[in-house]
Short mmCIF file of C-alpha atoms in Angstrom, two decimals:
data_model
loop_
_atom_site.label_atom_id
_atom_site.label_comp_id
_atom_site.label_asym_id
_atom_site.label_seq_id
_atom_site.Cartn_x
_atom_site.Cartn_y
_atom_site.Cartn_z
CA MET A 1 1.36 -66.44 -37.72
CA SER A 2 -1.04 -68.66 -39.69
CA ILE A 3 -1.13 -72.40 -39.19
CA ARG A 4 -0.79 -74.40 -42.40
CA THR A 5 -3.04 -77.44 -42.64
CA ALA A 6 -2.34 -80.46 -44.76
CA PRO A 7 -4.37 -80.56 -47.98
CA GLU A 8 -7.22 -83.00 -48.12
CA SER A 9 -6.41 -86.35 -49.66
CA VAL A 10 -8.28 -87.77 -52.62
CA GLY A 11 -10.12 -90.10 -50.24
CA ASP A 12 -11.20 -87.25 -47.94
CA ARG A 13 -12.51 -85.24 -50.89
CA LEU A 14 -14.47 -88.19 -52.29
CA ASP A 15 -15.93 -89.08 -48.88
CA GLY A 16 -17.14 -85.53 -48.34
CA LEU A 17 -19.15 -85.38 -51.56
CA PRO A 18 -22.91 -85.75 -51.97
CA PHE A 19 -24.18 -88.39 -54.39
CA THR A 20 -23.91 -86.72 -57.81
CA ARG A 21 -24.83 -87.40 -61.41
CA ARG A 22 -21.24 -88.56 -61.90
CA HIS A 23 -21.68 -91.16 -59.16
CA LEU A 24 -24.91 -92.30 -60.80
CA ARG A 25 -23.12 -92.71 -64.12
CA VAL A 26 -20.40 -94.83 -62.51
CA LEU A 27 -23.01 -96.92 -60.68
CA THR A 28 -25.23 -97.54 -63.69
CA GLY A 29 -22.30 -98.03 -66.07
CA SER A 30 -20.79 -100.66 -63.81
CA GLY A 31 -24.22 -102.05 -62.96
CA VAL A 32 -25.16 -102.75 -66.57
CA GLY A 33 -21.94 -104.76 -66.92
CA TRP A 34 -22.86 -106.59 -63.71
CA ALA A 35 -26.35 -107.35 -65.04
CA LEU A 36 -24.93 -108.73 -68.27
CA ASP A 37 -22.67 -110.99 -66.20
CA ALA A 38 -25.66 -112.28 -64.28
CA MET A 39 -27.55 -112.89 -67.50
CA ASP A 40 -24.75 -115.13 -68.74
CA VAL A 41 -24.52 -117.14 -65.50
CA GLY A 42 -28.29 -117.46 -65.34
CA LEU A 43 -28.62 -118.57 -68.96
CA ILE A 44 -26.42 -121.62 -68.46
CA SER A 45 -28.86 -123.09 -65.93
CA PHE A 46 -31.62 -123.03 -68.56
CA VAL A 47 -29.34 -124.17 -71.37
CA ILE A 48 -28.15 -127.16 -69.33
CA ALA A 49 -31.74 -128.29 -68.76
CA VAL A 50 -32.42 -128.22 -72.53
CA LEU A 51 -29.12 -129.75 -73.67
CA ALA A 52 -29.56 -132.60 -71.21
CA GLN A 53 -32.61 -133.57 -73.29
CA GLN A 54 -31.39 -132.66 -76.80
CA TRP A 55 -27.90 -134.16 -76.48
CA SER A 56 -28.89 -136.97 -74.07
CA LEU A 57 -26.29 -135.78 -71.58
CA THR A 58 -25.43 -137.68 -68.43
CA GLY A 59 -25.49 -136.02 -65.02
CA THR A 60 -21.69 -135.90 -65.07
CA GLU A 61 -21.62 -134.11 -68.44
CA THR A 62 -24.13 -131.47 -67.37
CA SER A 63 -22.17 -130.94 -64.15
CA LEU A 64 -18.95 -130.48 -66.14
CA ILE A 65 -20.57 -127.84 -68.35
CA ALA A 66 -21.58 -125.85 -65.28
CA SER A 67 -18.27 -126.37 -63.49
CA ALA A 68 -16.11 -125.41 -66.51
CA GLY A 69 -17.34 -121.85 -66.28
CA PHE A 70 -16.71 -121.72 -62.55
CA LEU A 71 -13.18 -123.08 -63.01
CA GLY A 72 -12.53 -120.16 -65.34
CA MET A 73 -14.08 -117.81 -62.78
CA ALA A 74 -11.73 -119.05 -60.06
CA VAL A 75 -8.70 -118.33 -62.22
CA GLY A 76 -10.12 -115.07 -63.56
CA ALA A 77 -11.02 -113.68 -60.14
CA SER A 78 -7.51 -114.21 -58.76
CA LEU A 79 -5.71 -112.84 -61.83
CA GLY A 80 -8.19 -110.00 -62.37
CA GLY A 81 -7.67 -108.61 -58.88
CA LEU A 82 -3.89 -108.71 -59.25
CA LEU A 83 -4.06 -106.98 -62.64
CA ALA A 84 -6.49 -104.33 -61.37
CA ASP A 85 -4.02 -103.35 -58.64
CA ARG A 86 -1.27 -103.06 -61.27
CA ILE A 87 -2.88 -101.57 -64.40
CA GLY A 88 -6.10 -100.05 -63.10
CA ARG A 89 -9.70 -100.95 -62.32
CA ARG A 90 -11.40 -99.56 -65.42
CA SER A 91 -9.09 -101.23 -67.95
CA VAL A 92 -9.49 -104.69 -66.41
CA PHE A 93 -13.25 -104.17 -66.16
CA ALA A 94 -13.50 -103.45 -69.90
CA VAL A 95 -11.20 -106.27 -71.03
CA THR A 96 -13.04 -108.87 -68.97
CA LEU A 97 -16.40 -107.81 -70.43
CA LEU A 98 -14.94 -108.19 -73.91
CA VAL A 99 -13.48 -111.65 -73.24
CA TYR A 100 -16.58 -113.26 -71.84
CA GLY A 101 -18.97 -111.51 -74.23
CA LEU A 102 -17.16 -112.88 -77.29
CA ALA A 103 -16.83 -116.36 -75.79
CA THR A 104 -20.53 -116.47 -74.90
CA GLY A 105 -21.50 -115.46 -78.43
CA ALA A 106 -19.22 -118.15 -79.87
CA SER A 107 -20.95 -120.74 -77.67
CA ALA A 108 -24.01 -120.39 -79.90
CA LEU A 109 -22.10 -122.16 -82.68
CA VAL A 110 -20.88 -125.25 -80.81
CA GLY A 111 -21.86 -128.74 -81.88
CA GLY A 112 -20.65 -130.81 -78.96
CA VAL A 113 -19.75 -130.95 -75.29
CA ALA A 114 -15.96 -130.54 -75.72
CA ALA A 115 -16.18 -127.20 -77.54
CA LEU A 116 -18.78 -125.92 -75.10
CA LEU A 117 -16.54 -126.82 -72.14
CA VAL A 118 -13.63 -124.84 -73.59
CA LEU A 119 -15.75 -121.79 -74.30
CA ARG A 120 -17.42 -121.92 -70.89
CA PHE A 121 -13.96 -121.86 -69.29
CA ILE A 122 -13.05 -118.74 -71.31
CA VAL A 123 -16.36 -117.14 -70.38
CA GLY A 124 -15.52 -117.84 -66.74
CA LEU A 125 -12.12 -116.14 -67.05
CA GLY A 126 -13.77 -112.87 -68.01
CA LEU A 127 -16.73 -113.13 -65.67
CA GLY A 128 -14.65 -114.15 -62.65
CA ALA A 129 -12.33 -111.18 -63.04
CA GLU A 130 -15.05 -108.61 -63.65
CA LEU A 131 -17.19 -108.95 -60.53
CA PRO A 132 -14.63 -108.27 -57.75
CA VAL A 133 -12.97 -105.55 -59.84
CA ALA A 134 -16.29 -103.77 -60.42
CA SER A 135 -17.20 -103.76 -56.72
CA THR A 136 -13.72 -102.50 -55.80
CA TYR A 137 -13.96 -99.77 -58.43
CA VAL A 138 -17.35 -98.46 -57.31
CA SER A 139 -16.48 -98.66 -53.60
CA GLU A 140 -13.42 -96.46 -54.15
CA LEU A 141 -15.52 -93.69 -55.70
CA ALA A 142 -18.58 -93.79 -53.41
CA PRO A 143 -18.89 -91.44 -50.38
CA ALA A 144 -18.13 -93.28 -47.11
CA ARG A 145 -21.49 -92.68 -45.43
CA ILE A 146 -23.42 -94.46 -48.23
CA ARG A 147 -20.70 -96.72 -49.63
CA GLY A 148 -22.29 -99.95 -48.41
CA ARG A 149 -25.68 -98.99 -49.78
CA VAL A 150 -24.20 -98.09 -53.17
CA ILE A 151 -22.43 -101.45 -53.44
CA VAL A 152 -25.61 -103.36 -52.56
CA ILE A 153 -27.43 -101.38 -55.26
CA LEU A 154 -24.63 -102.32 -57.67
CA GLU A 155 -25.11 -105.97 -56.71
CA ALA A 156 -28.86 -105.56 -57.25
CA PHE A 157 -28.14 -105.30 -60.97
CA TRP A 158 -27.44 -109.02 -60.67
CA ALA A 159 -31.16 -109.54 -60.13
CA VAL A 160 -31.89 -107.53 -63.28
CA GLY A 161 -29.55 -109.73 -65.30
CA TRP A 162 -30.80 -112.97 -63.77
CA THR A 163 -34.38 -111.89 -64.46
CA ALA A 164 -33.40 -111.22 -68.07
CA ALA A 165 -31.94 -114.73 -68.20
CA ALA A 166 -35.14 -116.16 -66.77
CA LEU A 167 -37.19 -114.27 -69.38
CA ILE A 168 -34.96 -115.59 -72.16
CA GLY A 169 -35.22 -119.04 -70.63
CA PHE A 170 -38.99 -118.81 -70.54
CA PHE A 171 -39.69 -117.20 -73.93
CA VAL A 172 -36.68 -117.84 -76.20
CA ILE A 173 -35.15 -121.20 -75.28
CA PRO A 174 -38.33 -123.32 -75.48
CA ALA A 175 -39.49 -121.55 -78.68
CA SER A 176 -37.41 -123.73 -81.03
CA GLU A 177 -34.81 -126.46 -81.08
CA ASP A 178 -32.13 -123.78 -81.52
CA GLY A 179 -33.53 -121.55 -78.80
CA TRP A 180 -30.49 -122.16 -76.59
CA ARG A 181 -28.23 -120.96 -79.43
CA TRP A 182 -30.17 -117.70 -79.68
CA ALA A 183 -29.83 -117.33 -75.91
CA PHE A 184 -26.04 -117.57 -76.16
CA ALA A 185 -26.03 -115.12 -79.08
CA LEU A 186 -27.77 -112.55 -76.87
CA GLY A 187 -24.95 -113.05 -74.36
CA ALA A 188 -22.52 -111.45 -76.82
CA ILE A 189 -23.92 -108.00 -75.96
CA PRO A 190 -21.17 -107.35 -73.33
CA ALA A 191 -18.55 -107.35 -76.11
CA ALA A 192 -20.04 -104.13 -77.48
CA TYR A 193 -20.71 -102.69 -74.03
CA ALA A 194 -17.00 -103.09 -73.15
CA LEU A 195 -16.18 -100.18 -75.45
CA VAL A 196 -18.68 -97.96 -73.63
CA VAL A 197 -17.13 -98.88 -70.27
CA ARG A 198 -13.58 -98.30 -71.45
CA TRP A 199 -14.16 -94.78 -72.73
CA GLY A 200 -17.15 -93.60 -70.74
CA LEU A 201 -16.08 -94.11 -67.11
CA PRO A 202 -13.21 -92.59 -65.09
CA GLU A 203 -10.39 -94.56 -63.50
CA SER A 204 -10.41 -94.93 -59.70
CA ALA A 205 -8.97 -91.75 -58.21
CA ARG A 206 -7.69 -93.64 -55.15
CA TRP A 207 -5.80 -96.09 -57.37
CA LEU A 208 -4.34 -93.22 -59.42
CA GLU A 209 -3.14 -91.50 -56.25
CA ARG A 210 -1.50 -94.68 -54.96
CA ARG A 211 0.32 -95.06 -58.29
CA GLY A 212 1.77 -91.56 -57.99
CA ARG A 213 -0.51 -90.02 -60.63
CA ALA A 214 -1.70 -87.17 -58.43
CA GLY A 215 -2.66 -84.91 -61.33
CA ASP A 216 -4.86 -87.56 -62.94
CA ALA A 217 -6.44 -88.35 -59.56
CA ASP A 218 -7.20 -84.66 -58.98
CA THR A 219 -8.85 -84.42 -62.41
CA VAL A 220 -11.13 -87.35 -61.62
CA VAL A 221 -12.11 -85.94 -58.22
CA ARG A 222 -12.80 -82.51 -59.72
CA SER A 223 -15.19 -84.12 -62.20
CA PHE A 224 -17.20 -85.43 -59.25
CA GLU A 225 -16.96 -82.18 -57.30
CA SER A 226 -18.33 -80.20 -60.25
CA SER A 227 -21.13 -82.67 -60.96
CA THR A 228 -24.76 -81.89 -60.03
CA PRO A 229 -25.76 -83.35 -56.63
CA LEU A 230 -28.74 -85.71 -56.72
CA PHE A 231 -29.19 -86.15 -52.97
CA ALA A 232 -28.42 -84.06 -49.91
CA ARG A 233 -24.93 -84.33 -48.53
CA GLY A 234 -26.05 -85.55 -45.10
CA ALA A 235 -23.59 -86.16 -42.30
CA ALA A 236 -20.17 -86.39 -43.87
CA SER A 237 -17.35 -88.52 -42.54
CA SER A 238 -14.69 -86.65 -40.59
CA PRO A 239 -11.73 -86.19 -42.95
CA SER A 240 -8.29 -87.20 -41.79
CA SER A 241 -5.70 -84.44 -41.69
CA ALA A 242 -2.82 -86.91 -41.81
CA PRO A 243 -0.96 -87.38 -45.09
CA THR A 244 -1.79 -90.47 -47.12
CA PRO A 245 0.38 -93.31 -45.73
CA THR A 246 2.81 -95.37 -47.75
CA ALA A 247 1.28 -98.16 -49.79
CA THR A 248 1.04 -101.50 -48.04
CA ALA A 249 2.17 -103.39 -51.14
CA MET A 250 3.08 -102.45 -54.69
CA SER A 251 4.07 -105.80 -56.22
CA VAL A 252 2.07 -108.92 -57.04
CA ARG A 253 4.05 -111.14 -54.70
CA SER A 254 3.95 -108.81 -51.72
CA GLY A 255 0.32 -108.01 -52.47
CA VAL A 256 -0.78 -111.62 -52.05
CA ALA A 257 1.46 -112.07 -48.99
CA ALA A 258 -0.06 -108.97 -47.39
CA LEU A 259 -3.44 -110.68 -47.25
CA TRP A 260 -1.97 -113.09 -44.68
CA SER A 261 0.04 -110.57 -42.68
CA ALA A 262 -0.66 -110.31 -38.94
CA GLU A 263 -2.99 -107.36 -39.55
CA PHE A 264 -5.23 -109.10 -42.09
CA ARG A 265 -4.96 -112.88 -41.59
CA VAL A 266 -8.11 -113.27 -39.45
CA ARG A 267 -10.14 -111.11 -41.83
CA THR A 268 -8.80 -113.01 -44.84
CA ALA A 269 -9.53 -116.42 -43.31
CA CYS A 270 -13.11 -115.43 -42.41
CA LEU A 271 -13.69 -113.73 -45.74
CA TRP A 272 -12.51 -116.76 -47.70
CA LEU A 273 -14.69 -119.04 -45.53
CA VAL A 274 -17.79 -116.93 -46.16
CA TRP A 275 -17.11 -116.69 -49.89
CA PHE A 276 -16.58 -120.46 -50.14
CA CYS A 277 -19.75 -121.40 -48.26
CA VAL A 278 -22.02 -118.85 -49.97
CA ASN A 279 -20.78 -119.85 -53.43
CA PHE A 280 -21.31 -123.54 -52.73
CA SER A 281 -24.90 -123.12 -51.63
CA TYR A 282 -25.90 -120.41 -54.11
CA TYR A 283 -24.57 -122.04 -57.26
CA GLY A 284 -25.43 -125.53 -56.09
CA ALA A 285 -29.04 -124.46 -55.66
CA PHE A 286 -29.72 -121.87 -58.37
CA ILE A 287 -27.85 -123.48 -61.26
CA TRP A 288 -29.79 -126.69 -60.64
CA ILE A 289 -33.26 -125.40 -59.75
CA PRO A 290 -34.67 -125.71 -63.32
CA SER A 291 -33.27 -129.24 -63.65
CA ILE A 292 -34.47 -130.26 -60.17
CA LEU A 293 -37.99 -129.03 -60.99
CA LEU A 294 -37.91 -130.99 -64.26
CA ALA A 295 -36.85 -134.11 -62.35
CA GLN A 296 -39.79 -133.62 -59.97
CA GLY A 297 -42.24 -133.92 -62.88
CA TYR A 298 -42.83 -130.32 -63.97
CA ASP A 299 -42.59 -129.75 -67.73
CA LEU A 300 -39.96 -127.45 -69.27
CA VAL A 301 -42.12 -124.34 -69.61
CA ARG A 302 -43.60 -124.73 -66.12
CA SER A 303 -40.24 -125.27 -64.40
CA PHE A 304 -38.80 -122.25 -66.22
CA GLY A 305 -41.86 -120.22 -65.22
CA PHE A 306 -41.40 -121.16 -61.56
CA THR A 307 -37.74 -120.15 -61.81
CA LEU A 308 -38.71 -116.77 -63.26
CA ILE A 309 -41.11 -116.08 -60.36
CA ILE A 310 -38.49 -117.18 -57.80
CA THR A 311 -35.93 -114.90 -59.45
CA LEU A 312 -38.14 -111.82 -59.09
CA ALA A 313 -37.78 -112.07 -55.28
CA GLN A 314 -34.13 -111.10 -55.61
CA LEU A 315 -34.95 -107.41 -56.08
CA PRO A 316 -36.74 -106.86 -52.74
CA GLY A 317 -33.94 -108.87 -51.09
CA TYR A 318 -31.39 -106.41 -52.40
CA ALA A 319 -33.58 -103.44 -51.46
CA ALA A 320 -33.86 -104.65 -47.86
CA ALA A 321 -30.12 -105.29 -47.62
CA ALA A 322 -29.31 -101.87 -49.14
CA TRP A 323 -31.31 -100.14 -46.41
CA LEU A 324 -30.23 -102.34 -43.50
CA ILE A 325 -26.52 -102.32 -44.27
CA GLU A 326 -26.26 -98.66 -43.25
CA VAL A 327 -28.64 -99.16 -40.31
CA TRP A 328 -27.51 -102.46 -38.77
CA GLY A 329 -24.00 -102.45 -40.20
CA ARG A 330 -22.22 -104.97 -42.45
CA ARG A 331 -21.75 -107.98 -40.17
CA VAL A 332 -25.25 -108.04 -38.67
CA THR A 333 -26.92 -107.61 -42.06
CA LEU A 334 -24.79 -110.31 -43.66
CA SER A 335 -25.30 -112.83 -40.87
CA VAL A 336 -29.07 -112.25 -40.62
CA PHE A 337 -29.57 -112.77 -44.34
CA LEU A 338 -27.39 -115.89 -44.26
CA VAL A 339 -29.46 -117.37 -41.42
CA GLY A 340 -32.59 -116.56 -43.42
CA SER A 341 -31.02 -118.34 -46.40
CA ALA A 342 -30.35 -121.44 -44.28
CA VAL A 343 -33.95 -121.65 -43.04
CA SER A 344 -35.34 -121.04 -46.54
CA ALA A 345 -33.12 -123.75 -48.03
CA VAL A 346 -34.51 -126.37 -45.63
CA LEU A 347 -38.09 -125.29 -46.39
CA PHE A 348 -37.52 -125.30 -50.15
CA GLY A 349 -36.00 -128.77 -50.07
CA THR A 350 -39.08 -130.15 -48.30
CA ALA A 351 -41.70 -128.28 -50.37
CA THR A 352 -44.25 -130.68 -51.89
CA ASN A 353 -46.66 -128.58 -53.97
CA GLU A 354 -46.56 -125.66 -56.37
CA ALA A 355 -47.49 -123.01 -53.81
CA THR A 356 -44.82 -124.01 -51.30
CA VAL A 357 -42.18 -124.49 -54.04
CA ILE A 358 -42.75 -120.92 -55.22
CA ALA A 359 -43.07 -119.37 -51.72
CA THR A 360 -40.00 -121.05 -50.24
CA GLY A 361 -38.04 -120.52 -53.45
CA MET A 362 -38.83 -116.81 -53.31
CA ALA A 363 -37.71 -116.69 -49.65
CA LEU A 364 -34.43 -118.41 -50.58
CA SER A 365 -33.94 -115.94 -53.42
CA PHE A 366 -34.76 -112.95 -51.16
CA PHE A 367 -32.36 -113.85 -48.34
CA ASN A 368 -29.56 -115.31 -50.44
CA LEU A 369 -29.24 -112.36 -52.81
CA GLY A 370 -29.52 -109.89 -49.93
CA ALA A 371 -26.58 -111.73 -48.36
CA TRP A 372 -24.65 -111.44 -51.61
CA GLY A 373 -25.19 -107.69 -51.60
CA ALA A 374 -23.80 -107.37 -48.08
CA LEU A 375 -20.84 -109.62 -48.89
CA TYR A 376 -19.86 -107.58 -51.94
CA ALA A 377 -20.10 -104.41 -49.83
CA ILE A 378 -17.87 -105.71 -47.05
CA THR A 379 -15.21 -107.37 -49.23
CA PRO A 380 -13.44 -104.34 -50.79
CA GLU A 381 -13.61 -102.50 -47.45
CA THR A 382 -11.50 -105.22 -45.83
CA TYR A 383 -8.17 -104.18 -47.37
CA PRO A 384 -6.19 -100.98 -48.15
CA THR A 385 -6.17 -99.47 -51.63
CA SER A 386 -2.84 -100.95 -52.71
CA VAL A 387 -4.12 -104.53 -52.31
CA ARG A 388 -7.88 -103.99 -52.36
CA ALA A 389 -8.58 -105.54 -55.76
CA THR A 390 -6.12 -108.35 -55.03
CA GLY A 391 -7.90 -109.14 -51.77
CA ALA A 392 -11.35 -108.99 -53.35
CA GLY A 393 -10.20 -111.06 -56.32
CA TRP A 394 -8.62 -113.81 -54.23
CA ALA A 395 -11.67 -114.04 -51.96
CA ALA A 396 -13.86 -114.42 -55.04
CA GLY A 397 -11.39 -116.93 -56.50
CA VAL A 398 -11.60 -119.11 -53.39
CA GLY A 399 -15.37 -118.84 -53.58
CA ARG A 400 -15.30 -120.02 -57.18
CA ILE A 401 -13.60 -123.23 -56.06
CA ALA A 402 -16.82 -123.97 -54.20
CA SER A 403 -18.86 -123.10 -57.28
CA ILE A 404 -16.80 -125.66 -59.24
CA ILE A 405 -17.43 -128.33 -56.63
CA ALA A 406 -21.13 -127.59 -56.11
CA PRO A 407 -22.49 -128.58 -59.55
CA LEU A 408 -20.41 -131.78 -59.43
CA ALA A 409 -21.67 -132.57 -55.93
CA VAL A 410 -25.37 -132.08 -56.68
CA PRO A 411 -26.06 -135.34 -58.63
CA PRO A 412 -24.55 -137.67 -55.96
CA LEU A 413 -26.17 -135.68 -53.15
CA LEU A 414 -29.53 -135.92 -54.91
CA ALA A 415 -29.06 -139.66 -55.33
CA LEU A 416 -28.12 -139.99 -51.66
CA GLY A 417 -30.81 -137.92 -49.96
CA GLY A 418 -33.05 -136.45 -52.64
CA ALA A 419 -33.95 -132.74 -52.72
CA PRO A 420 -34.55 -132.57 -48.92
CA GLY A 421 -31.07 -133.91 -48.12
CA LEU A 422 -29.44 -131.72 -50.78
CA PHE A 423 -30.93 -128.50 -49.42
CA VAL A 424 -30.09 -129.42 -45.82
CA VAL A 425 -26.45 -129.52 -46.97
CA PHE A 426 -26.88 -126.08 -48.55
CA ALA A 427 -28.44 -124.82 -45.30
CA ALA A 428 -25.44 -126.07 -43.32
CA PHE A 429 -23.06 -124.13 -45.56
CA PHE A 430 -25.16 -120.98 -45.12
CA ALA A 431 -25.03 -121.44 -41.33
CA VAL A 432 -21.23 -121.79 -41.34
CA ALA A 433 -20.98 -118.63 -43.45
CA ALA A 434 -23.21 -116.77 -40.96
CA ALA A 435 -20.80 -117.68 -38.16
CA GLY A 436 -17.77 -116.69 -40.25
CA ALA A 437 -19.25 -113.25 -40.93
CA TRP A 438 -18.50 -112.22 -37.34
CA GLY A 439 -14.76 -112.35 -38.02
CA LEU A 440 -15.02 -109.66 -40.71
CA SER A 441 -14.40 -105.95 -40.24
CA ASP A 442 -17.28 -103.51 -40.27
CA ARG A 443 -16.45 -100.08 -41.74
CA ARG A 444 -19.94 -98.62 -41.84
CA GLY A 445 -19.64 -94.86 -42.37
CA ARG A 446 -15.83 -94.96 -42.10
CA ALA A 447 -13.33 -93.90 -44.74
CA LEU A 448 -11.56 -96.56 -46.76
CA ASP A 449 -7.97 -97.44 -45.83
CA ASP A 450 -5.93 -95.58 -48.48
CA ARG A 451 -2.56 -97.11 -47.70
#
């Protein structure tokens, strides 16, 4: 008498795969969208520095321009995660790219602060929703043994986009009085790319299975199984023979409530704390670096050139995090890079000459962006499939509250303690985040929770 074994779940089949051409297409397709997001966020830091001179803006007005986008991101991240758990990851990803691409292009036509504030809010809605949805989407398709590394590589596209922004800031914006308008016009590229995303990438097979669309999920998995492997399979995760459990939550209300259930409340509290602190320090520092350098006496081209060099250090930061996250694990990697960010922030704030400004700025860029890569890897792994995008979206949304506060807090903090005092505050937030990281779960090499 033969013993019948339960068929492998979608998750087991995906986790047992090598990295294929299909995976590479998903990674690069999502990554280009991620890079375009970064380009938009990076551009505003250069645009603010120019508009402050051209429009004779006050510190409050420049802070509001930066914070308007982050307010939209806070709303967009929360709503985008909820929608992605209801209507699918790919659809939300494409719509958000379209929204913020069109709004960024329209920003090139504004003639005053009020119109720019409105458009920056709309840009934020799209951008805020896209990032957590994209990381959730890619994590659900990546094999378990390299999932963390794949997500850090996805996050590394941020450095590509920010470098593009720095290049535009260095070559395009100072070239003419309307250089900032041309910079915004280039930001409209995501509107066209949204069509490529919508029709060129598959939906998440795990999400399809949870929604009862087993046939569609099987079709997606088969497309990966038949794709050409690019790397050796390596040691696969042990598949579970148990049937896929019932979904934790299938409605918006229960989905949000599930984040604070007894099982997840400690993880959620720590995750929100880390997101809040990292956002405050990152956006407080990097949005203002060009303006801070201008205030310290460097001319526009020189300050933008320094920012470009500092930005280039993001790529090796991501590379180091991508390797270490599967060696040290999620929590250790995240906390080490956050401690490195704290030390670098103090050193950057006290730098007094060009060499130390560049060296300490590069160190801050290296450690901070490596920490971002680890945080984006650990976030979607924290929750089961039925509330994964909701959990990632709400964590990002809470983080965006800090990114709203940070640009508004920089001018008074600068007035109170100068650059040294400001960056000590950023260092303190990084240190708190490093402590909070130890309350997060670490699923290195383990299958995702497909409830």
